[in-house]
Coordinates of C-alpha atoms in Angstrom, one line a residue:
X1 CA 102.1 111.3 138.0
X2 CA 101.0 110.9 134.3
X3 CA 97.4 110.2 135.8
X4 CA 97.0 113.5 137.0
X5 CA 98.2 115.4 133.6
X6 CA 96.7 118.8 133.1
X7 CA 95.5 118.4 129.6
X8 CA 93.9 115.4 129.8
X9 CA 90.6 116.8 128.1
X10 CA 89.3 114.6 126.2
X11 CA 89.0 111.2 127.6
X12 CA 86.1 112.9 130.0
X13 CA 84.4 114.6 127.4
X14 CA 81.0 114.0 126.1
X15 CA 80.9 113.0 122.2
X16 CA 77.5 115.4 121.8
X17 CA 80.0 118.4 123.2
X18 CA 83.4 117.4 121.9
X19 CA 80.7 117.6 118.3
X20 CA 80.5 121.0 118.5
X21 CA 83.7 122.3 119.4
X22 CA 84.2 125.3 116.8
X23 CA 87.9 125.4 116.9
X24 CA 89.3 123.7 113.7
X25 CA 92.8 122.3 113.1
X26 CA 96.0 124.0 114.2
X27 CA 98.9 124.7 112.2
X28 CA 100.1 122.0 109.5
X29 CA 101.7 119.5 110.7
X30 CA 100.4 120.1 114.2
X31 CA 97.6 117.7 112.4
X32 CA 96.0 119.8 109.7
X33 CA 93.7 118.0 107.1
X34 CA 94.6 115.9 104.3
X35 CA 96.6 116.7 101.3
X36 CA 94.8 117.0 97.9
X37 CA 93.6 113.2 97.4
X38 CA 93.9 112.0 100.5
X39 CA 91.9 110.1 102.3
X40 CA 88.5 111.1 101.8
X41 CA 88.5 114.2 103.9
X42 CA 86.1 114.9 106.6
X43 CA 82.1 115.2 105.8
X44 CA 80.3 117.9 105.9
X45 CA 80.1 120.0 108.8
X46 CA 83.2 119.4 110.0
X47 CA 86.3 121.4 110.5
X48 CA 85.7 125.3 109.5
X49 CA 87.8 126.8 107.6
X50 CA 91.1 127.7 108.4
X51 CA 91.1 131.5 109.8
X52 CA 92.8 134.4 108.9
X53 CA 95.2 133.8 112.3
X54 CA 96.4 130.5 111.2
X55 CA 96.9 131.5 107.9
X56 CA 99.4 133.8 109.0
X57 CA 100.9 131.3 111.7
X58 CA 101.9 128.8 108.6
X59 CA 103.2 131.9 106.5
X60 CA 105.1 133.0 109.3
X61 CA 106.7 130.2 110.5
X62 CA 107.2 129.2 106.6
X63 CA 109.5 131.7 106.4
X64 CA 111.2 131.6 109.9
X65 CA 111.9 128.2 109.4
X66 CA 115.1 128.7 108.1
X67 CA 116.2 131.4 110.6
X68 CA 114.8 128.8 113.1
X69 CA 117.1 125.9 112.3
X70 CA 120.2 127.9 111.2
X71 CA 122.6 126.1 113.6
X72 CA 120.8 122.8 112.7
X73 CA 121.1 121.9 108.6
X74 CA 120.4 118.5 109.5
X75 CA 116.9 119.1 110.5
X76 CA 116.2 121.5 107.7
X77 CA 115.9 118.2 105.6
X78 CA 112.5 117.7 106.7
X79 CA 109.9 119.6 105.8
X80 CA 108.9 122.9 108.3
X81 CA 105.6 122.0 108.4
X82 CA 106.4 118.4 109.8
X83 CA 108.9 120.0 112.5
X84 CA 106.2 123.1 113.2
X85 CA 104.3 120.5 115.3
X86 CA 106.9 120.2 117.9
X87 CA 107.3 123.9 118.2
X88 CA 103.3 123.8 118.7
X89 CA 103.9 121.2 121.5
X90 CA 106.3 122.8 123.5
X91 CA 104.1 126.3 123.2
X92 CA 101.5 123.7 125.2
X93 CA 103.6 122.8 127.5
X94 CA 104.6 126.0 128.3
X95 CA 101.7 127.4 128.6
X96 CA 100.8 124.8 131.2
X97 CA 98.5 122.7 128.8
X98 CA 100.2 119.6 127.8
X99 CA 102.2 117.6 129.7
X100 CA 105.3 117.5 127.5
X101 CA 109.0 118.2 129.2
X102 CA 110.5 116.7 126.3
X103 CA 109.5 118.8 123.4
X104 CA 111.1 121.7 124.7
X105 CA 114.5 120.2 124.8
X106 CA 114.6 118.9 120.9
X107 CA 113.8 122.5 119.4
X108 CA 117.7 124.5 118.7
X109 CA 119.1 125.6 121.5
X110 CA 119.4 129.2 120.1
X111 CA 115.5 129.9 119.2
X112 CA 114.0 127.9 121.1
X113 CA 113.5 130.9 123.4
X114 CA 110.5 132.0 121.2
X115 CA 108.1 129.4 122.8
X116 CA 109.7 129.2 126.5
X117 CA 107.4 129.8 129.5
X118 CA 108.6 133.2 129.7
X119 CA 107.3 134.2 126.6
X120 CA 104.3 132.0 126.3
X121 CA 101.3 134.4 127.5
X122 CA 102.6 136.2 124.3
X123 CA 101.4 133.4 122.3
X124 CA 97.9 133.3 123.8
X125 CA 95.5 134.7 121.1
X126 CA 96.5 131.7 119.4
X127 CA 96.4 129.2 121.9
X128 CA 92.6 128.4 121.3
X129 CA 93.4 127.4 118.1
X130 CA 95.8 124.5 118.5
X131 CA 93.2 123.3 121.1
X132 CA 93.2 120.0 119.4
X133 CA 96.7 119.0 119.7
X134 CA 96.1 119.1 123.3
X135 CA 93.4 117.0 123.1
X136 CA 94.6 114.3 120.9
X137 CA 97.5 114.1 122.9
X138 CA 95.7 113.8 126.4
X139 CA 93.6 111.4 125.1
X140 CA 96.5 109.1 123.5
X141 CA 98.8 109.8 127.1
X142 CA 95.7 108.8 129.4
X143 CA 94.9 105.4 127.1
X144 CA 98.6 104.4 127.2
X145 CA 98.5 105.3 131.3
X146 CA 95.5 103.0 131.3
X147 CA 96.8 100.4 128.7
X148 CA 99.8 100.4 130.9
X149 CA 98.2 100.3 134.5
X150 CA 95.7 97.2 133.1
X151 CA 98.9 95.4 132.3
X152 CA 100.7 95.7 135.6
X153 CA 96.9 94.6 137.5
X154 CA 96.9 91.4 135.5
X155 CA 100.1 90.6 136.4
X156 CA 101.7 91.6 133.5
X157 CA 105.7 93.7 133.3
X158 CA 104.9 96.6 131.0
X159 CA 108.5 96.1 130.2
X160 CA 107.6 92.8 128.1
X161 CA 105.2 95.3 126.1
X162 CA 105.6 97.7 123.3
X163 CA 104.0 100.3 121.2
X164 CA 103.8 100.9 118.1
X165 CA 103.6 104.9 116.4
X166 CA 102.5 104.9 112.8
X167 CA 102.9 108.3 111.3
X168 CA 105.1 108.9 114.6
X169 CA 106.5 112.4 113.5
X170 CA 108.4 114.3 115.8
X171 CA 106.0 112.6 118.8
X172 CA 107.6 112.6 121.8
X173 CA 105.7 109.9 123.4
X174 CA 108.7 107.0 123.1
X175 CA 111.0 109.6 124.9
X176 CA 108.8 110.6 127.5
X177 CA 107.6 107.3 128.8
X178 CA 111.0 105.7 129.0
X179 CA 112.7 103.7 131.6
X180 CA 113.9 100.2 132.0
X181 CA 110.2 99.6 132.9
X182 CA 108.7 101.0 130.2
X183 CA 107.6 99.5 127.0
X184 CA 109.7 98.8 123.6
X185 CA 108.6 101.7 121.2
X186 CA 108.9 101.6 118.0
X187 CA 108.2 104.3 115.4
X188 CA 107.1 104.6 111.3
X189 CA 107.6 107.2 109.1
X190 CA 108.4 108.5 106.0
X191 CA 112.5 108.4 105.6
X192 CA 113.1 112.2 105.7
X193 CA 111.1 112.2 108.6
X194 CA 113.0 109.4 110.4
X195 CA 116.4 111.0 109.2
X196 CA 115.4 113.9 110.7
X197 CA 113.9 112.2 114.3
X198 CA 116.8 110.5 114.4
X199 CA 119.2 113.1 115.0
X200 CA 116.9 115.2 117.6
X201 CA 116.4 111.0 119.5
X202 CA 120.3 110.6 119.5
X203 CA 121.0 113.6 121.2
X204 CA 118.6 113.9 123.7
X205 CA 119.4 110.4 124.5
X206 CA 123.2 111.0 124.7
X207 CA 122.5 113.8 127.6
X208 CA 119.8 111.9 129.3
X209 CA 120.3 108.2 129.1
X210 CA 116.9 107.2 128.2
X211 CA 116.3 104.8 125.6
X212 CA 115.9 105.3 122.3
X213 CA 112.5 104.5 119.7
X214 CA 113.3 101.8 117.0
X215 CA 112.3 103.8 113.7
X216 CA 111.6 102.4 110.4
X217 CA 111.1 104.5 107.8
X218 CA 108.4 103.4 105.4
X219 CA 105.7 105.6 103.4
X220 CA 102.7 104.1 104.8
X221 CA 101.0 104.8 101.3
X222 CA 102.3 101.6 100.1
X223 CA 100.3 99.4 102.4
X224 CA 97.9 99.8 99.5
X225 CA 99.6 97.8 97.1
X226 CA 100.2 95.2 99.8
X227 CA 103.5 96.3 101.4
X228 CA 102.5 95.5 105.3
X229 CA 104.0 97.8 108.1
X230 CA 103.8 96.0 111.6
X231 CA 105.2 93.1 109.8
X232 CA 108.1 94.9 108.4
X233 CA 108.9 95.9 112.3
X234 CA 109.8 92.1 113.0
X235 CA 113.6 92.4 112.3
X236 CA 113.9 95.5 114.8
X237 CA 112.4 93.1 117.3
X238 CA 109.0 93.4 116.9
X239 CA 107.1 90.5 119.0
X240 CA 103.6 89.5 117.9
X241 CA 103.2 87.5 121.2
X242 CA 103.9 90.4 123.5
X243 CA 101.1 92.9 124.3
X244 CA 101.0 95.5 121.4
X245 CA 99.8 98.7 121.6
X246 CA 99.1 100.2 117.7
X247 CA 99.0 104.1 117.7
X248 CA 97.9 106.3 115.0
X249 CA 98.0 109.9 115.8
X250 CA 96.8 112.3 112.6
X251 CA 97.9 110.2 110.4
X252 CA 95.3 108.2 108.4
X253 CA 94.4 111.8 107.2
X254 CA 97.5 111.8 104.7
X255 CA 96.7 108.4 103.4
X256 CA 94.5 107.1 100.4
X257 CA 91.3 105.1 101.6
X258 CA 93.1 101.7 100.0
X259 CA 96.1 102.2 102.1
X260 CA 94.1 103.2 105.7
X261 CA 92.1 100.4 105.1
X262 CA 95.2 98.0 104.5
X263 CA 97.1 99.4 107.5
X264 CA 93.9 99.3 109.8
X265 CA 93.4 95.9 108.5
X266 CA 96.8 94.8 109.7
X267 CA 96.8 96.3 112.9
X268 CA 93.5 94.8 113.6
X269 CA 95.1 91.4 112.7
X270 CA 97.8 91.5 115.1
X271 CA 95.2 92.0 118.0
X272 CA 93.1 89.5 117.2
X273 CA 95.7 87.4 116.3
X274 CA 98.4 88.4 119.0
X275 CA 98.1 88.9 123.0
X276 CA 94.7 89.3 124.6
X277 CA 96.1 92.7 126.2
X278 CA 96.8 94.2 122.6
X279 CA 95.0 96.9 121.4
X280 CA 94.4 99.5 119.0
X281 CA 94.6 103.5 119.7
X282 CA 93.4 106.5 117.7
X283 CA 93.1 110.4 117.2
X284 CA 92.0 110.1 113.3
X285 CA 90.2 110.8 110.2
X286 CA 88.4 107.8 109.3
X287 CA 86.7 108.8 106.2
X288 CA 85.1 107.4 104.0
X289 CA 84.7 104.3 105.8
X290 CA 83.3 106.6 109.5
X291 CA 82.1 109.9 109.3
X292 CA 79.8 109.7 111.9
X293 CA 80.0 111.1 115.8
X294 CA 77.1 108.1 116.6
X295 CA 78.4 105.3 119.2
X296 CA 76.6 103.0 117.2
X297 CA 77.9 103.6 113.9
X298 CA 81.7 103.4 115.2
X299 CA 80.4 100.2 116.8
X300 CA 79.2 98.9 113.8
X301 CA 82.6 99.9 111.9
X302 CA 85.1 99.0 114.7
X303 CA 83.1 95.5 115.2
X304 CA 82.6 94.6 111.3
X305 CA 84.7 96.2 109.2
X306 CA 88.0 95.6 111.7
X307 CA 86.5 92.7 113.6
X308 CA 87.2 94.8 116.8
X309 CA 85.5 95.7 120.1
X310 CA 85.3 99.4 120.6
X311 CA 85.7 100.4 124.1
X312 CA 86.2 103.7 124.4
X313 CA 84.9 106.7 121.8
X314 CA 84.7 110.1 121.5
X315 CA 84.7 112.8 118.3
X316 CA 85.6 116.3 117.2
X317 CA 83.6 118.3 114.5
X318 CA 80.4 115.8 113.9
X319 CA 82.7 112.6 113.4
X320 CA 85.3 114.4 111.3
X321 CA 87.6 113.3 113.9
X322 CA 87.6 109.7 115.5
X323 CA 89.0 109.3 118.9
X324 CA 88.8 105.4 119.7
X325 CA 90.3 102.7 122.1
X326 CA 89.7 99.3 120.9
X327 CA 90.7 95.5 121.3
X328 CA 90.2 92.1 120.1
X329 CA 86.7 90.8 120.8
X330 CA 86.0 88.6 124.4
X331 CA 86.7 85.0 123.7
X332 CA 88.9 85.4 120.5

């Protein structure tokens, strides 16, 4: 089962190892660092610099992109480096180190070849590098197993939760974990990116039957000026009430520090506010409000700033990287 997924690497992971991991970020969109004022980039010490070998992975694949998707000018509305992380995740899972059937099947048809099982171990001077795709992923899969197994021991239908994926991308999580007793997902991005999604969802739902993410598409930059984003899920059926699990997955990295702070702010809100089993997951960039890899410090953030109670917590690259599970406080 999910439990037993190979890549689950990081959830068991000491913080003082995960620390000093050297490898830095994969290819863009496969979670790369922020944009040019973003949101406060990672401190010092963190990620190295990007190497000669992904370098020529982005250039590569920049101009491929287009010989990539030629049966699919839908898709070539979105940007390549948004769609290159899909093409990363299937490489994974063919290579045996991610647990992802479903990428696979949303890359064309015609090139998808390029990153099948067969020609994988051609790929595998690279692999190391988009080590932390695996790991962000593992870690978000085993919470949500978790999140999901607590529900059913408290007598709770994980069909009467949901999930929420800010920054979703081309994630595959909403598609993989479906079934009539799986929980409601719903999805935010930016509108070319939803566009996009949209078309590769349809279709793989048409030839399997699963059920389809709910996707709003909303640049998650305007939380700043007030603009909420859970809220705006209501009218696609968004329940408060029901136990609420708030992803963000490499996201927070492409957003200004008033706009992660507003958006953290409101998810934190609907926990405390919402179901006792809601909680918050995350495989971020928390600067400038956490740089740190210390327990305590993402105690004291988690527990002030966000009124939360951090329960699980691990980091990449001195705290450049925050990987957290947290949930309202006991008692409120």
């Amino acid at each position: 089962g999910r439990q037993c997924r190979v890549a689950r690497l990081v959830a068991a992971e000491p913080a003082a190892v995960a620390a000093q991991k050297p490898a830095g970020p994969p290819i863009p969109g496969g979670g790369g660092g922020p944009p040019p004022g973003g949101g406060g980039g990672p401190p010092k010490g963190g990620p190295p610099e990007r190497t000669a070998v992904q370098k020529a992975l982005d250039t590569l694949f920049e101009l491929a992109f287009k010989v990539l998707y030629a049966t699919e000018p839908d898709l070539r509305l979105d940007s390549y480096k948004n769609l290159q992380v899909l093409w990363v995740r299937a490489l994974l899972a063919s290579s045996g180190q991610l647990d992802d059937p479903v990428a696979y099947q949303l890359l064309p048809p015609a090139s998808r070849w390029l990153v099948s099982p067969a020609v994988a171990p051609l790929w595998a001077p690279v692999l190391p590098k988009l080590e932390w795709i695996a790991q962000r992923t593992s870690f978000l899969d085993s919470t949500l197993d978790a999140w999901i197994d607590g529900l059913k021991a408290s007598g709770v239908s994980p069909a009467e939760a949901q999930v929420v994926l800010l920054g979703a991308g081309y994630d595959t999580r909403a598609l993989r974990y479906s079934g009539d007793q799986a929980p409601a997902f719903y999805e935010v991005d930016l509108p070319v990116v939803t566009r996009a999604k949209g078309v590769l969802s349809s279709r793989y739902a048409a030839a399997t039957g699963v059920r389809q993410p709910a996707m709003l598409p909303l640049d998650l930059m305007t939380c700043a000026s007030g603009a909420p984003a859970l809220e705006a899920l209501a009218p696609l059926g968004l329940d408060r009430s029901r136990p609420t699990l708030v992803v963000f997955e490499a996201v927070l990295f492409y957003l200004s520090p008033p706009a992660k702070a507003a958006l953290l702010r409101e998810a934190a809100a609907l926990l405390a506010e919402g179901h006792p089993a809601s909680e918050l997951a995350l495989t971020d960039n928390l600067a400038p409000f956490l740089r740190s890899a210390d327990r305590k410090d993402a105690d004291d953030y988690f527990g002030g700033s966000l009124g939360l109670q951090l329960r699980q917590h691990e980091t990449l690259w001195g705290g450049a990287i925050q990987f957290a599970r947290a949930g309202a406080k006991s008692g409120e």
